Amino acid sequence: MANLTTHFAGIKSPNPFWLASAPPTDKEYNVVRAFKAGWGGVVWKTLGEEGPPVVNVNGPRYGALYGSDRRMVGFNNIELITDRPLQINLQEIKSVKRNWPDRAMIVSLMVPCEEDAWKSILPLVEDTGADGIELNFGCPHGMSERGMGAAVGQVPDYIEMVTRWCKHYTRMPVIVKLTPNITDVRYPARAAKAGGADAVSLINTINSIVGVDLDTMAPSPTVDGKGTHGGYCGPAVKPIALNMVAEIARDHDTAGMLISGIGGIETWRDAAEFLALGATSVQVCTAAMTYGFRIVEDMIEGLNSWMDEKGYGTIEDISGRAVPNVTDWQHLNLNYVTKAVIDQDACIKCGRCHIACEDTSHQAITAMKDGERHFEVINEECVGCNLCVAICPVENCITMEQMIDGVDPRTNKKISTKPLHWTDHPNNPMK
């Protein structure tokens, strides 16, 4: 049996599955339920400084984007940081950590970008026995308008400055949560490292308006006839998150930086992909809010089984294994040639592949043969773009097969593959 124990910036947890800072981690009741279900750790919902309470909207806080089967693929929220008193949160954090000493307890923090504000709150959190802190430099709405959250995360100098303060005033490991609302995520990651951060976590939510109510002409969610941009998350953001994690993992200036991966994780396979691209732990929110805490059971079982099957003994055996295979476009092998192949026994004759290729691609799929509907790839016209595979409703009906030395492996006939290095291409802008 694989060992899922995770050691992240000196923080130990029985598995790499943590709940992200969000409504599911806002109080002791929820966190205890999560730990009973098997979650390896939590990032407690973001705490702010003592003072006037944060006031959240009492109307709708969430919006959703659905697939055709009503499965939620994207989630939007306009909720702020915790609106519960700081002292109550601190008491509950202390209680949970005392009763669940084997679980990772990270506390998310967001206070004004002033040294005294950070200096004041850090010892209060440290007294709870928490294992570490996560600096919320990512929240894109509500708090960013107040000079916090993404307003800090979009300025590398501020990230480095606040991180240095935190490293100076606390013994706890410091994780910096990064915003995706930036052109190049490597710069804030480098700033976090320069400030002494023990790790980064990403991504936070993406600026978004999830939809518009065409009756009221207001963005969703709508609060008394008005709406605002919120933070977008859920399965739809996973590709963005994977890319940003990989960018940091393979950046020379952030080499060795520990990463906690966040963004659209619903299954063990999603988690394994983040681990393969350099993460050492993963954080989940939307999936837990959609399906409940017990999804972690399937995540643990699935990851365990896959690791056993592949011969991976620990999380460290997985972390970063895919990073060497992430490269820049100009380093791709343009002499590698694939062609689409249609399994005629599996084909249901819907014609979607033909229409997509005929209308929008390379006219490489037939529609008729001997007066009957028949869909077959014309090798000489196929450029291997993979569009037909993507839109085919029958799984594995169309596959991509490599052409070795310009020979079709099915017929042993020479075909036109037009191998060309990108530097020789007539449209190469570098020429």
Coordinates of C-alpha atoms in Angstrom, one line a residue:
M1 CA 0.0 0.0 0.0
A2 CA 1.3 3.4 -1.0
N3 CA 2.2 5.9 1.8
L4 CA 0.1 9.1 1.3
T5 CA 1.7 10.9 4.2
T6 CA 2.6 14.4 3.2
H7 CA 5.4 16.6 4.6
F8 CA 4.8 20.1 3.3
A9 CA 7.1 22.9 4.6
G10 CA 7.5 20.9 7.8
I11 CA 3.8 20.4 8.1
K12 CA 2.7 16.7 8.3
S13 CA -0.6 15.4 7.2
P14 CA -1.9 11.8 6.7
N15 CA -2.7 12.5 3.0
P16 CA -2.2 15.4 0.5
F17 CA -5.9 16.3 0.4
W18 CA -6.6 19.6 2.2
L19 CA -9.7 21.8 2.2
A20 CA -9.0 25.2 0.8
S21 CA -9.8 28.4 2.6
A22 CA -13.5 28.9 1.9
P23 CA -17.0 28.4 3.5
P24 CA -16.3 24.7 4.3
T25 CA -13.5 25.8 6.7
D26 CA -15.2 28.7 8.4
K27 CA -16.0 27.0 11.7
E28 CA -15.2 24.2 14.1
Y29 CA -18.3 22.2 13.2
N30 CA -17.4 22.0 9.5
V31 CA -13.8 21.3 10.0
V32 CA -14.4 18.5 12.5
R33 CA -16.8 16.9 10.0
A34 CA -14.1 17.2 7.4
F35 CA -11.5 15.5 9.5
K36 CA -13.9 12.7 10.4
A37 CA -14.5 12.1 6.7
G38 CA -10.7 11.7 6.2
W39 CA -9.3 15.1 5.0
G40 CA -5.6 15.4 5.7
G41 CA -5.8 19.1 6.5
V42 CA -7.6 22.4 6.2
V43 CA -6.8 26.0 5.5
W44 CA -9.1 27.8 7.9
K45 CA -11.2 30.5 6.1
T46 CA -9.4 33.8 6.0
L47 CA -9.2 35.8 9.2
G48 CA -9.0 39.6 9.3
E49 CA -7.9 42.0 12.0
E50 CA -9.8 42.8 15.1
G51 CA -12.2 45.7 14.7
P52 CA -15.4 46.4 12.9
P53 CA -16.9 43.1 11.6
V54 CA -16.8 42.1 8.0
V55 CA -20.3 42.3 6.6
N56 CA -21.3 39.8 3.8
V57 CA -24.3 40.1 1.5
N58 CA -27.4 38.4 2.8
G59 CA -28.7 37.8 -0.8
P60 CA -27.2 35.3 -3.2
R61 CA -23.5 34.9 -2.9
Y62 CA -22.9 32.2 -5.5
G63 CA -23.4 31.8 -9.3
A64 CA -22.9 28.7 -11.4
L65 CA -22.2 27.7 -14.9
Y66 CA -23.6 24.3 -16.0
G67 CA -23.0 21.7 -18.6
S68 CA -25.8 20.3 -20.7
D69 CA -26.4 17.6 -18.1
R70 CA -26.8 20.2 -15.3
R71 CA -23.3 19.3 -13.9
M72 CA -21.7 22.4 -12.5
V73 CA -18.6 23.1 -14.4
G74 CA -17.9 26.6 -13.1
F75 CA -18.7 28.3 -9.8
N76 CA -18.6 32.0 -8.9
N77 CA -18.7 33.6 -5.5
I78 CA -18.9 37.2 -4.1
E79 CA -18.4 36.2 -0.5
L80 CA -15.8 38.0 1.6
I81 CA -13.5 36.7 4.3
T82 CA -14.9 35.3 7.5
D83 CA -17.6 37.5 9.2
R84 CA -17.2 35.7 12.5
P85 CA -15.4 37.4 15.4
L86 CA -11.6 36.9 15.4
Q87 CA -11.5 35.6 18.9
I88 CA -14.2 33.0 18.3
N89 CA -12.3 31.7 15.2
L90 CA -9.0 31.6 17.2
Q91 CA -10.6 29.6 20.0
E92 CA -12.1 27.1 17.6
I93 CA -8.8 26.7 15.7
K94 CA -7.1 25.9 19.0
S95 CA -9.8 23.4 20.0
V96 CA -9.7 21.6 16.6
K97 CA -5.9 21.4 16.6
R98 CA -5.8 20.0 20.1
N99 CA -8.4 17.3 19.2
W100 CA -6.9 16.5 15.8
P101 CA -3.1 16.8 16.3
D102 CA -2.3 14.6 13.3
R103 CA -4.1 16.9 10.8
A104 CA -2.6 19.9 9.1
M105 CA -4.1 23.2 10.4
I106 CA -3.2 26.2 8.2
V107 CA -4.8 29.6 8.9
S108 CA -5.5 32.0 6.1
L109 CA -4.8 35.6 6.9
M110 CA -5.6 38.9 5.3
V111 CA -5.0 42.3 7.0
P112 CA -4.1 45.7 5.7
C113 CA -0.7 46.1 4.1
E114 CA 0.8 47.6 7.2
E115 CA 3.6 46.1 9.3
D116 CA 1.8 46.6 12.6
A117 CA -1.3 44.9 11.4
W118 CA 0.6 41.7 10.5
K119 CA 2.8 42.0 13.7
S120 CA -0.4 42.1 15.8
I121 CA -2.3 39.1 14.3
L122 CA 0.6 36.6 13.9
P123 CA 1.2 35.9 17.6
L124 CA -2.6 35.4 18.1
V125 CA -2.6 32.7 15.4
E126 CA 0.6 31.2 16.7
D127 CA -0.9 30.7 20.2
T128 CA -3.6 28.4 18.7
G129 CA -1.0 25.8 17.9
A130 CA -1.7 26.1 14.2
D131 CA 0.8 24.5 11.9
G132 CA 1.2 27.3 9.5
I133 CA -0.3 30.4 7.8
E134 CA -1.4 31.1 4.3
L135 CA -1.2 34.7 3.2
N136 CA -4.3 35.5 1.1
F137 CA -2.9 37.6 -1.7
G138 CA -5.5 36.3 -4.2
C139 CA -9.1 37.3 -3.3
P140 CA -10.3 39.2 -6.4
H141 CA -13.4 40.9 -5.1
G142 CA -14.6 43.0 -2.1
M143 CA -11.3 42.9 -0.2
S144 CA -9.1 43.9 -3.2
E145 CA -11.1 47.1 -3.4
R146 CA -9.9 47.8 0.1
G147 CA -6.2 47.3 -0.8
M148 CA -5.9 43.7 0.3
G149 CA -6.2 40.3 -1.4
A150 CA -5.4 40.5 -5.1
A151 CA -4.5 44.1 -4.8
V152 CA -1.4 42.9 -2.9
G153 CA -0.9 39.8 -5.0
Q154 CA -0.6 41.8 -8.2
V155 CA 2.3 43.8 -7.0
P156 CA 5.5 41.6 -6.5
D157 CA 7.1 44.3 -4.3
Y158 CA 4.2 44.1 -1.8
I159 CA 4.3 40.3 -1.8
E160 CA 8.0 40.3 -0.9
M161 CA 7.5 43.0 1.7
V162 CA 4.6 41.4 3.6
T163 CA 6.2 37.9 3.4
R164 CA 9.3 39.3 5.0
W165 CA 7.2 40.8 7.8
C166 CA 5.5 37.5 8.4
K167 CA 8.8 35.5 8.4
H168 CA 10.2 38.0 10.9
Y169 CA 7.3 37.9 13.3
T170 CA 6.3 34.2 13.4
R171 CA 8.0 30.8 13.7
M172 CA 5.2 29.2 11.6
P173 CA 5.8 28.2 8.0
V174 CA 4.5 30.9 5.6
I175 CA 2.6 29.9 2.5
V176 CA 1.8 32.6 0.0
K177 CA -1.5 32.2 -1.9
L178 CA -1.1 33.6 -5.4
T179 CA -3.7 35.3 -7.6
P180 CA -4.2 34.1 -11.2
N181 CA -5.4 37.6 -12.2
I182 CA -1.9 38.6 -13.4
T183 CA 0.0 38.3 -16.7
D184 CA 2.8 36.1 -15.6
V185 CA 2.5 34.1 -12.3
R186 CA 6.2 33.6 -12.1
Y187 CA 6.9 37.1 -10.9
P188 CA 4.7 37.0 -7.8
A189 CA 6.1 33.5 -7.1
R190 CA 9.7 34.9 -7.3
A191 CA 8.7 37.7 -5.0
A192 CA 7.3 35.2 -2.4
K193 CA 10.6 33.3 -2.5
A194 CA 12.6 36.5 -2.2
G195 CA 10.6 37.3 0.9
G196 CA 11.4 34.0 2.4
A197 CA 8.2 32.1 1.9
D198 CA 8.2 28.4 2.7
A199 CA 5.8 27.6 -0.1
V200 CA 3.2 29.0 -2.5
S201 CA -0.4 27.9 -3.1
L202 CA -2.3 28.5 -6.3
I203 CA -4.5 29.4 -7.9
N204 CA -7.0 31.6 -6.1
T205 CA -10.2 32.5 -7.9
I206 CA -10.4 34.3 -11.3
N207 CA -12.1 37.6 -11.8
S208 CA -15.4 36.8 -13.5
I209 CA -19.0 37.5 -14.2
V210 CA -20.6 34.1 -14.5
G211 CA -23.7 35.3 -16.4
V212 CA -26.3 38.0 -16.9
D213 CA -30.0 37.7 -16.0
L214 CA -31.6 38.9 -19.3
D215 CA -34.9 39.7 -17.5
T216 CA -33.4 42.1 -14.9
M217 CA -30.3 42.9 -17.0
A218 CA -28.1 42.4 -14.0
P219 CA -25.1 40.2 -13.5
S220 CA -25.5 36.9 -11.6
P221 CA -25.6 36.5 -8.6
T222 CA -27.9 39.5 -8.3
V223 CA -28.3 41.4 -5.0
D224 CA -31.3 43.8 -5.0
G225 CA -31.0 44.4 -8.8
K226 CA -27.2 44.8 -8.9
G227 CA -24.3 42.5 -9.4
T228 CA -20.5 42.6 -9.2
H229 CA -17.6 40.6 -10.4
G230 CA -16.7 37.6 -8.3
G231 CA -14.2 34.8 -8.0
Y232 CA -14.4 31.9 -10.5
C233 CA -13.5 28.4 -9.6
G234 CA -14.6 24.8 -10.2
P235 CA -13.7 22.2 -12.9
A236 CA -13.5 24.9 -15.6
V237 CA -10.4 26.6 -14.0
K238 CA -8.3 23.4 -13.7
P239 CA -6.4 23.9 -17.1
I240 CA -5.5 27.4 -16.0
A241 CA -4.3 26.2 -12.6
L242 CA -2.3 23.3 -14.0
N243 CA -0.5 25.7 -16.4
M244 CA 0.4 28.2 -13.6
V245 CA 1.6 25.4 -11.3
A246 CA 3.8 24.1 -14.1
E247 CA 5.2 27.5 -14.8
I248 CA 6.4 27.9 -11.3
A249 CA 7.7 24.3 -11.0
R250 CA 9.9 24.7 -14.1
D251 CA 11.0 28.3 -13.5
H252 CA 14.7 28.5 -12.8
D253 CA 14.2 31.3 -10.2
T254 CA 11.6 29.4 -8.2
A255 CA 13.3 26.0 -8.4
G256 CA 12.6 23.9 -5.4
M257 CA 9.7 26.1 -4.2
L258 CA 7.0 24.0 -2.5
I259 CA 3.6 24.2 -4.2
S260 CA 0.1 23.5 -2.9
G261 CA -2.1 23.0 -6.0
I262 CA -5.6 24.5 -6.2
G263 CA -8.2 24.7 -8.9
G264 CA -11.0 22.5 -10.1
I265 CA -9.9 19.3 -8.3
E266 CA -12.8 16.8 -8.1
T267 CA -11.1 13.4 -8.3
W268 CA -7.9 11.6 -7.4
R269 CA -6.9 11.9 -11.1
D270 CA -7.2 15.7 -10.9
A271 CA -5.0 15.6 -7.8
A272 CA -2.4 13.3 -9.4
E273 CA -2.1 15.7 -12.3
F274 CA -1.3 18.6 -10.0
L275 CA 1.2 16.5 -8.1
A276 CA 2.8 15.4 -11.4
L277 CA 3.3 19.1 -12.3
G278 CA 5.1 19.9 -9.1
A279 CA 2.6 20.2 -6.3
T280 CA 3.2 18.3 -3.0
S281 CA -0.3 18.9 -1.5
V282 CA -3.6 19.9 -3.1
Q283 CA -6.5 21.9 -1.9
V284 CA -10.2 21.4 -2.7
C285 CA -13.2 23.6 -2.3
T286 CA -15.8 23.6 -5.0
A287 CA -16.0 19.8 -5.2
A288 CA -16.6 19.5 -1.5
M289 CA -19.3 22.2 -1.7
T290 CA -20.9 20.3 -4.5
Y291 CA -20.7 16.7 -3.3
G292 CA -19.9 16.9 0.4
F293 CA -16.9 16.0 2.4
R294 CA -17.0 12.2 1.8
I295 CA -15.6 12.7 -1.7
V296 CA -12.2 12.5 0.0
E297 CA -12.7 8.8 0.5
D298 CA -12.8 8.2 -3.2
M299 CA -9.8 10.5 -3.7
I300 CA -7.7 8.6 -1.1
E301 CA -8.7 5.2 -2.4
G302 CA -8.2 6.1 -6.0
L303 CA -4.8 7.7 -5.5
N304 CA -3.7 4.8 -3.4
S305 CA -4.7 2.2 -6.0
W306 CA -3.1 4.2 -8.9
M307 CA 0.2 4.6 -7.0
D308 CA 0.2 0.9 -6.2
E309 CA -0.4 0.0 -9.8
K310 CA 2.4 2.3 -11.0
G311 CA 4.8 1.4 -8.3
Y312 CA 4.9 4.8 -6.6
G313 CA 5.6 4.5 -2.9
T314 CA 5.2 8.1 -1.7
I315 CA 3.8 11.4 -2.7
E316 CA 7.4 12.6 -3.3
D317 CA 7.7 9.9 -6.0
I318 CA 5.0 11.6 -8.0
S319 CA 5.7 15.2 -7.3
G320 CA 7.2 17.0 -10.4
R321 CA 7.6 13.8 -12.6
A322 CA 5.8 15.5 -15.5
V323 CA 7.7 18.8 -15.2
P324 CA 10.6 17.8 -17.5
N325 CA 8.1 17.1 -20.3
V326 CA 6.6 20.6 -20.1
T327 CA 8.5 22.8 -22.6
D328 CA 8.1 25.9 -24.8
W329 CA 6.4 25.5 -28.2
Q330 CA 9.5 26.0 -30.2
H331 CA 11.1 22.9 -28.7
L332 CA 8.3 20.6 -29.9
N333 CA 9.2 18.0 -32.5
L334 CA 7.6 19.0 -35.8
N335 CA 8.8 15.8 -37.4
Y336 CA 6.5 13.9 -35.1
V337 CA 3.4 13.0 -37.3
T338 CA 0.1 11.5 -36.3
K339 CA -3.1 10.9 -38.3
A340 CA -6.7 10.3 -37.2
V341 CA -8.0 6.7 -37.5
I342 CA -11.7 6.0 -37.3
D343 CA -12.9 2.6 -35.9
Q344 CA -15.6 1.7 -38.4
D345 CA -17.1 -0.9 -36.0
A346 CA -17.5 1.8 -33.3
C347 CA -18.6 4.6 -35.6
I348 CA -22.3 5.5 -35.2
K349 CA -22.4 7.4 -38.5
C350 CA -23.4 10.7 -36.9
G351 CA -21.2 12.7 -39.2
R352 CA -19.9 15.2 -36.6
C353 CA -16.3 14.5 -37.5
H354 CA -16.9 15.2 -41.2
I355 CA -18.8 18.4 -40.6
A356 CA -16.3 19.8 -38.2
C357 CA -13.4 18.9 -40.4
E358 CA -15.2 20.0 -43.6
D359 CA -16.4 23.3 -42.3
T360 CA -13.6 24.4 -39.9
S361 CA -10.4 22.4 -40.6
H362 CA -8.8 20.5 -43.5
Q363 CA -11.5 18.6 -45.4
A364 CA -9.8 15.3 -44.5
I365 CA -12.8 13.1 -43.7
T366 CA -15.1 11.6 -46.3
A367 CA -18.9 11.6 -46.0
M368 CA -19.9 9.0 -48.6
K369 CA -18.6 5.7 -50.0
D370 CA -20.3 3.7 -52.7
G371 CA -23.5 5.8 -52.2
E372 CA -23.6 5.2 -48.4
R373 CA -22.7 7.3 -45.4
H374 CA -19.1 6.4 -44.6
F375 CA -16.6 8.5 -42.7
E376 CA -12.9 7.8 -43.2
V377 CA -9.8 9.9 -42.9
I378 CA -7.9 11.0 -46.0
N379 CA -4.3 10.7 -44.8
E380 CA -2.9 13.1 -47.4
E381 CA -5.2 15.9 -46.1
C382 CA -5.1 15.1 -42.3
V383 CA -2.7 17.3 -40.3
G384 CA -3.3 15.5 -37.1
C385 CA -5.0 18.4 -35.4
N386 CA -7.2 16.1 -33.1
L387 CA -10.4 18.0 -33.6
C388 CA -12.3 15.0 -34.7
V389 CA -11.2 13.1 -31.6
A390 CA -12.3 15.9 -29.4
I391 CA -15.9 16.2 -30.8
C392 CA -16.6 12.5 -31.5
P393 CA -19.5 11.4 -29.1
V394 CA -18.1 7.8 -29.0
E395 CA -15.1 7.4 -26.7
N396 CA -12.1 5.8 -28.5
C397 CA -13.9 5.6 -31.8
I398 CA -11.4 8.0 -33.3
T399 CA -7.8 7.8 -32.2
M400 CA -4.5 9.4 -33.2
E401 CA -1.8 7.1 -34.5
Q402 CA 1.8 7.9 -35.1
M403 CA 3.2 7.7 -38.7
I404 CA 6.7 6.2 -38.5
D405 CA 9.0 7.5 -41.2
G406 CA 6.1 8.7 -43.3
V407 CA 4.5 5.2 -43.4
D408 CA 0.9 4.3 -42.5
P409 CA 1.3 1.4 -40.1
R410 CA -2.0 -0.1 -41.2
T411 CA -1.2 -0.3 -44.9
N412 CA 2.6 0.0 -45.0
K413 CA 2.1 2.7 -47.7
K414 CA 4.1 5.9 -47.9
I415 CA 2.1 9.0 -47.1
S416 CA 2.7 12.7 -47.3
T417 CA 3.7 13.8 -43.9
K418 CA 5.4 17.0 -44.8
P419 CA 7.9 17.0 -41.9
L420 CA 9.2 20.5 -41.2
H421 CA 11.2 22.1 -38.5
W422 CA 9.5 25.3 -37.2
T423 CA 12.6 27.4 -38.0
D424 CA 12.2 26.5 -41.7
H425 CA 8.5 27.3 -41.9
P426 CA 7.8 30.0 -44.5
N427 CA 5.6 31.9 -42.0
N428 CA 8.2 31.8 -39.2
P429 CA 8.3 35.4 -38.0
M430 CA 11.9 35.0 -37.0
K431 CA 13.0 34.6 -40.6

